[in-house]
């Protein structure tokens, strides 16, 4: 089975890790009957799925839009984790401490690949689990911001799908006359 191109995107690979860890976190620490549980799981799913859907679009404009939806979903999920930390009196670590103390972050980056995403088990230490997800979400949002900026530059340089079809139609008309 050949892999679809979006599976090679670091944003998609990391989104898969985040989604799976997020589900583990929500099932462990958030009441399954609560609206918060459902919304956090759906935000993680939306972030991941919109990367795939956008990549598969013919329209670059729609790809940019769906990458933005993904970014919005992960931004919302980050807010949920920051709210959870605040409401549960959990310290949010500075980036340097998180990267130094959470070995899972290095393992994730070392082991994720398009054909076999590495999903570590969520740490049982609540403070570490929250900080792992916050750190991964910050990394994902940074990568998505860069991906969106790159797609926008491509759109400015090359135009979109509709523009390309219009140019082909004009060219076709000119060759017939």
PDB file of C-alpha atoms in Angstrom:
ATOM      1  CA  UNK A   1       0.000   0.000   0.000  1.00  0.00           C
ATOM      2  CA  UNK A   2       1.442   3.364  -0.978  1.00  0.00           C
ATOM      3  CA  UNK A   3       1.203   6.267   1.395  1.00  0.00           C
ATOM      4  CA  UNK A   4      -0.701   9.437   0.630  1.00  0.00           C
ATOM      5  CA  UNK A   5       1.509  12.536   0.469  1.00  0.00           C
ATOM      6  CA  UNK A   6       0.076  14.252   3.546  1.00  0.00           C
ATOM      7  CA  UNK A   7       1.403  11.422   5.703  1.00  0.00           C
ATOM      8  CA  UNK A   8       4.909  12.763   4.976  1.00  0.00           C
ATOM      9  CA  UNK A   9       4.048  16.185   6.419  1.00  0.00           C
ATOM     10  CA  UNK A  10       5.555  16.751   9.862  1.00  0.00           C
ATOM     11  CA  UNK A  11       2.383  18.652  10.762  1.00  0.00           C
ATOM     12  CA  UNK A  12       0.274  15.573  10.047  1.00  0.00           C
ATOM     13  CA  UNK A  13       2.659  13.198  11.803  1.00  0.00           C
ATOM     14  CA  UNK A  14       2.732  15.357  14.937  1.00  0.00           C
ATOM     15  CA  UNK A  15      -1.048  15.902  14.731  1.00  0.00           C
ATOM     16  CA  UNK A  16      -1.496  12.121  14.852  1.00  0.00           C
ATOM     17  CA  UNK A  17       0.632  11.912  18.007  1.00  0.00           C
ATOM     18  CA  UNK A  18      -1.280  14.804  19.586  1.00  0.00           C
ATOM     19  CA  UNK A  19      -4.650  13.314  18.713  1.00  0.00           C
ATOM     20  CA  UNK A  20      -3.806   9.920  20.196  1.00  0.00           C
ATOM     21  CA  UNK A  21      -2.234  11.384  23.364  1.00  0.00           C
ATOM     22  CA  UNK A  22      -5.161  13.778  23.703  1.00  0.00           C
ATOM     23  CA  UNK A  23      -7.650  10.896  23.626  1.00  0.00           C
ATOM     24  CA  UNK A  24      -5.604   9.097  26.295  1.00  0.00           C
ATOM     25  CA  UNK A  25      -5.532  12.272  28.412  1.00  0.00           C
ATOM     26  CA  UNK A  26      -9.246  12.977  28.071  1.00  0.00           C
ATOM     27  CA  UNK A  27     -10.196   9.377  28.864  1.00  0.00           C
ATOM     28  CA  UNK A  28      -7.984   9.450  31.947  1.00  0.00           C
ATOM     29  CA  UNK A  29      -8.561  12.953  33.374  1.00  0.00           C
ATOM     30  CA  UNK A  30     -11.729  14.500  31.897  1.00  0.00           C
ATOM     31  CA  UNK A  31     -15.219  13.212  32.733  1.00  0.00           C
ATOM     32  CA  UNK A  32     -16.316  11.181  29.687  1.00  0.00           C
ATOM     33  CA  UNK A  33     -19.880  12.442  30.061  1.00  0.00           C
ATOM     34  CA  UNK A  34     -18.823  16.076  29.978  1.00  0.00           C
ATOM     35  CA  UNK A  35     -19.048  18.393  27.022  1.00  0.00           C
ATOM     36  CA  UNK A  36     -15.397  19.313  27.625  1.00  0.00           C
ATOM     37  CA  UNK A  37     -14.298  15.719  26.980  1.00  0.00           C
ATOM     38  CA  UNK A  38     -16.152  15.607  23.684  1.00  0.00           C
ATOM     39  CA  UNK A  39     -14.928  19.033  22.582  1.00  0.00           C
ATOM     40  CA  UNK A  40     -11.292  18.307  23.412  1.00  0.00           C
ATOM     41  CA  UNK A  41     -11.374  14.997  21.537  1.00  0.00           C
ATOM     42  CA  UNK A  42     -13.114  16.643  18.561  1.00  0.00           C
ATOM     43  CA  UNK A  43     -10.642  19.557  18.498  1.00  0.00           C
ATOM     44  CA  UNK A  44      -7.747  17.083  18.311  1.00  0.00           C
ATOM     45  CA  UNK A  45      -9.493  15.094  15.596  1.00  0.00           C
ATOM     46  CA  UNK A  46     -10.367  18.215  13.627  1.00  0.00           C
ATOM     47  CA  UNK A  47      -6.774  19.431  13.788  1.00  0.00           C
ATOM     48  CA  UNK A  48      -5.487  16.174  12.365  1.00  0.00           C
ATOM     49  CA  UNK A  49      -8.195  15.510   9.779  1.00  0.00           C
ATOM     50  CA  UNK A  50      -8.175  19.018   8.303  1.00  0.00           C
ATOM     51  CA  UNK A  51      -4.489  18.669   7.440  1.00  0.00           C
ATOM     52  CA  UNK A  52      -5.317  15.541   5.430  1.00  0.00           C
ATOM     53  CA  UNK A  53      -8.446  17.017   3.851  1.00  0.00           C
ATOM     54  CA  UNK A  54      -6.681  20.238   2.880  1.00  0.00           C
ATOM     55  CA  UNK A  55      -3.783  18.388   1.302  1.00  0.00           C
ATOM     56  CA  UNK A  56      -6.187  16.342  -0.811  1.00  0.00           C
ATOM     57  CA  UNK A  57      -8.015  19.417  -2.135  1.00  0.00           C
ATOM     58  CA  UNK A  58      -7.411  20.467  -5.730  1.00  0.00           C
ATOM     59  CA  UNK A  59      -7.815  24.086  -4.742  1.00  0.00           C
ATOM     60  CA  UNK A  60      -4.810  25.682  -3.060  1.00  0.00           C
ATOM     61  CA  UNK A  61      -7.191  28.261  -1.594  1.00  0.00           C
ATOM     62  CA  UNK A  62      -9.161  25.477   0.141  1.00  0.00           C
ATOM     63  CA  UNK A  63      -5.927  23.857   1.306  1.00  0.00           C
ATOM     64  CA  UNK A  64      -4.915  27.124   2.955  1.00  0.00           C
ATOM     65  CA  UNK A  65      -8.379  27.459   4.490  1.00  0.00           C
ATOM     66  CA  UNK A  66      -8.367  23.913   5.903  1.00  0.00           C
ATOM     67  CA  UNK A  67      -4.829  24.307   7.239  1.00  0.00           C
ATOM     68  CA  UNK A  68      -6.181  27.393   9.007  1.00  0.00           C
ATOM     69  CA  UNK A  69      -9.068  25.363  10.419  1.00  0.00           C
ATOM     70  CA  UNK A  70      -6.532  22.839  11.678  1.00  0.00           C
ATOM     71  CA  UNK A  71      -4.528  25.653  13.280  1.00  0.00           C
ATOM     72  CA  UNK A  72      -7.702  26.980  14.907  1.00  0.00           C
ATOM     73  CA  UNK A  73      -8.592  23.551  16.289  1.00  0.00           C
ATOM     74  CA  UNK A  74      -5.134  23.070  17.782  1.00  0.00           C
ATOM     75  CA  UNK A  75      -5.234  26.618  19.157  1.00  0.00           C
ATOM     76  CA  UNK A  76      -8.541  25.783  20.844  1.00  0.00           C
ATOM     77  CA  UNK A  77      -7.097  22.550  22.237  1.00  0.00           C
ATOM     78  CA  UNK A  78      -4.076  24.426  23.607  1.00  0.00           C
ATOM     79  CA  UNK A  79      -6.467  26.786  25.401  1.00  0.00           C
ATOM     80  CA  UNK A  80      -8.241  23.753  26.899  1.00  0.00           C
ATOM     81  CA  UNK A  81      -4.961  22.435  28.299  1.00  0.00           C
ATOM     82  CA  UNK A  82      -3.990  25.843  29.671  1.00  0.00           C
ATOM     83  CA  UNK A  83      -7.439  26.112  31.287  1.00  0.00           C
ATOM     84  CA  UNK A  84      -7.077  22.590  32.727  1.00  0.00           C
ATOM     85  CA  UNK A  85      -3.670  23.493  34.173  1.00  0.00           C
ATOM     86  CA  UNK A  86      -4.960  26.732  35.717  1.00  0.00           C
ATOM     87  CA  UNK A  87      -8.110  25.151  37.148  1.00  0.00           C
ATOM     88  CA  UNK A  88      -6.152  22.250  38.624  1.00  0.00           C
ATOM     89  CA  UNK A  89      -3.259  24.378  39.943  1.00  0.00           C
ATOM     90  CA  UNK A  90      -0.753  22.717  37.613  1.00  0.00           C
ATOM     91  CA  UNK A  91       2.358  24.689  36.756  1.00  0.00           C
ATOM     92  CA  UNK A  92       2.953  25.246  33.041  1.00  0.00           C
ATOM     93  CA  UNK A  93       6.647  24.807  32.438  1.00  0.00           C
ATOM     94  CA  UNK A  94       8.739  27.157  30.317  1.00  0.00           C
ATOM     95  CA  UNK A  95       9.625  25.666  26.936  1.00  0.00           C
ATOM     96  CA  UNK A  96      13.251  24.969  27.906  1.00  0.00           C
ATOM     97  CA  UNK A  97      12.244  22.997  31.008  1.00  0.00           C
ATOM     98  CA  UNK A  98       9.607  21.013  29.145  1.00  0.00           C
ATOM     99  CA  UNK A  99      11.998  20.001  26.396  1.00  0.00           C
ATOM    100  CA  UNK A 100      14.696  19.130  28.962  1.00  0.00           C
ATOM    101  CA  UNK A 101      12.438  17.115  31.300  1.00  0.00           C
ATOM    102  CA  UNK A 102      10.008  15.363  28.976  1.00  0.00           C
ATOM    103  CA  UNK A 103      11.973  12.611  27.238  1.00  0.00           C
ATOM    104  CA  UNK A 104       8.844  11.626  25.287  1.00  0.00           C
ATOM    105  CA  UNK A 105       9.252  14.782  23.173  1.00  0.00           C
ATOM    106  CA  UNK A 106      12.665  13.659  21.910  1.00  0.00           C
ATOM    107  CA  UNK A 107      11.374  10.116  21.376  1.00  0.00           C
ATOM    108  CA  UNK A 108       8.425  11.361  19.347  1.00  0.00           C
ATOM    109  CA  UNK A 109      10.586  13.423  16.997  1.00  0.00           C
ATOM    110  CA  UNK A 110      13.135  10.624  16.684  1.00  0.00           C
ATOM    111  CA  UNK A 111      10.612   7.888  15.937  1.00  0.00           C
ATOM    112  CA  UNK A 112       7.655   9.332  14.023  1.00  0.00           C
ATOM    113  CA  UNK A 113       7.539   8.424  10.364  1.00  0.00           C
ATOM    114  CA  UNK A 114       4.921   8.445   7.609  1.00  0.00           C
ATOM    115  CA  UNK A 115       4.240   4.727   7.736  1.00  0.00           C
ATOM    116  CA  UNK A 116       4.497   4.129  11.466  1.00  0.00           C
ATOM    117  CA  UNK A 117       3.646   7.002  13.804  1.00  0.00           C
ATOM    118  CA  UNK A 118       5.224   6.555  17.212  1.00  0.00           C
ATOM    119  CA  UNK A 119       2.671   7.169  19.936  1.00  0.00           C
ATOM    120  CA  UNK A 120       4.171   7.051  23.397  1.00  0.00           C
ATOM    121  CA  UNK A 121       2.042   6.281  26.406  1.00  0.00           C
ATOM    122  CA  UNK A 122       0.818   9.344  28.192  1.00  0.00           C
ATOM    123  CA  UNK A 123       2.868   9.953  31.350  1.00  0.00           C
ATOM    124  CA  UNK A 124       0.986   9.104  34.540  1.00  0.00           C
ATOM    125  CA  UNK A 125       2.333  12.207  36.256  1.00  0.00           C
ATOM    126  CA  UNK A 126      -0.451  14.737  35.598  1.00  0.00           C
ATOM    127  CA  UNK A 127       1.842  17.777  35.549  1.00  0.00           C
ATOM    128  CA  UNK A 128       4.164  16.072  33.080  1.00  0.00           C
ATOM    129  CA  UNK A 129       1.221  14.914  30.914  1.00  0.00           C
ATOM    130  CA  UNK A 130      -0.262  18.412  30.720  1.00  0.00           C
ATOM    131  CA  UNK A 131       3.114  19.946  29.900  1.00  0.00           C
ATOM    132  CA  UNK A 132       3.848  17.307  27.269  1.00  0.00           C
ATOM    133  CA  UNK A 133       0.619  18.119  25.440  1.00  0.00           C
ATOM    134  CA  UNK A 134       1.076  21.877  25.800  1.00  0.00           C
ATOM    135  CA  UNK A 135       4.602  21.603  24.390  1.00  0.00           C
ATOM    136  CA  UNK A 136       3.510  19.406  21.479  1.00  0.00           C
ATOM    137  CA  UNK A 137       0.598  21.738  20.706  1.00  0.00           C
ATOM    138  CA  UNK A 138       2.927  24.744  20.688  1.00  0.00           C
ATOM    139  CA  UNK A 139       5.242  22.897  18.304  1.00  0.00           C
ATOM    140  CA  UNK A 140       2.323  21.906  16.081  1.00  0.00           C
ATOM    141  CA  UNK A 141       0.950  25.441  15.977  1.00  0.00           C
ATOM    142  CA  UNK A 142       4.381  26.797  15.046  1.00  0.00           C
ATOM    143  CA  UNK A 143       4.718  24.247  12.240  1.00  0.00           C
ATOM    144  CA  UNK A 144       1.206  24.961  10.969  1.00  0.00           C
ATOM    145  CA  UNK A 145       1.882  28.712  10.960  1.00  0.00           C
ATOM    146  CA  UNK A 146       4.966  28.053   8.800  1.00  0.00           C
ATOM    147  CA  UNK A 147       3.059  25.667   6.522  1.00  0.00           C
ATOM    148  CA  UNK A 148       0.238  28.173   6.012  1.00  0.00           C
ATOM    149  CA  UNK A 149       2.720  30.978   5.259  1.00  0.00           C
ATOM    150  CA  UNK A 150       4.441  28.739   2.705  1.00  0.00           C
ATOM    151  CA  UNK A 151       1.125  27.834   1.066  1.00  0.00           C
ATOM    152  CA  UNK A 152       0.164  31.514   0.896  1.00  0.00           C
ATOM    153  CA  UNK A 153       3.483  32.356  -0.779  1.00  0.00           C
ATOM    154  CA  UNK A 154       2.898  29.549  -3.279  1.00  0.00           C
ATOM    155  CA  UNK A 155      -0.592  30.891  -3.989  1.00  0.00           C
ATOM    156  CA  UNK A 156       0.792  34.379  -4.652  1.00  0.00           C
ATOM    157  CA  UNK A 157       3.535  32.989  -6.938  1.00  0.00           C
ATOM    158  CA  UNK A 158       1.525  30.405  -8.853  1.00  0.00           C
ATOM    159  CA  UNK A 159      -2.114  31.300  -8.400  1.00  0.00           C
ATOM    160  CA  UNK A 160      -4.873  28.906  -7.542  1.00  0.00           C
ATOM    161  CA  UNK A 161      -6.607  26.026  -9.254  1.00  0.00           C
ATOM    162  CA  UNK A 162      -9.382  28.224 -10.707  1.00  0.00           C
ATOM    163  CA  UNK A 163      -6.856  30.645 -12.150  1.00  0.00           C
ATOM    164  CA  UNK A 164      -4.912  27.816 -13.773  1.00  0.00           C
ATOM    165  CA  UNK A 165      -8.085  26.394 -15.343  1.00  0.00           C
ATOM    166  CA  UNK A 166      -9.039  29.847 -16.615  1.00  0.00           C
ATOM    167  CA  UNK A 167      -5.595  30.262 -18.214  1.00  0.00           C
ATOM    168  CA  UNK A 168      -5.940  26.857 -19.876  1.00  0.00           C
ATOM    169  CA  UNK A 169      -9.380  27.802 -21.184  1.00  0.00           C
ATOM    170  CA  UNK A 170      -8.049  31.092 -22.597  1.00  0.00           C
ATOM    171  CA  UNK A 171      -5.103  29.299 -24.176  1.00  0.00           C
ATOM    172  CA  UNK A 172      -7.457  26.748 -25.676  1.00  0.00           C
ATOM    173  CA  UNK A 173      -9.631  29.499 -27.164  1.00  0.00           C
ATOM    174  CA  UNK A 174      -6.634  31.292 -28.629  1.00  0.00           C
ATOM    175  CA  UNK A 175      -5.346  28.144 -30.308  1.00  0.00           C
ATOM    176  CA  UNK A 176      -8.757  27.527 -31.945  1.00  0.00           C
ATOM    177  CA  UNK A 177      -8.888  30.977 -33.550  1.00  0.00           C
TER     178      UNK A 177
END
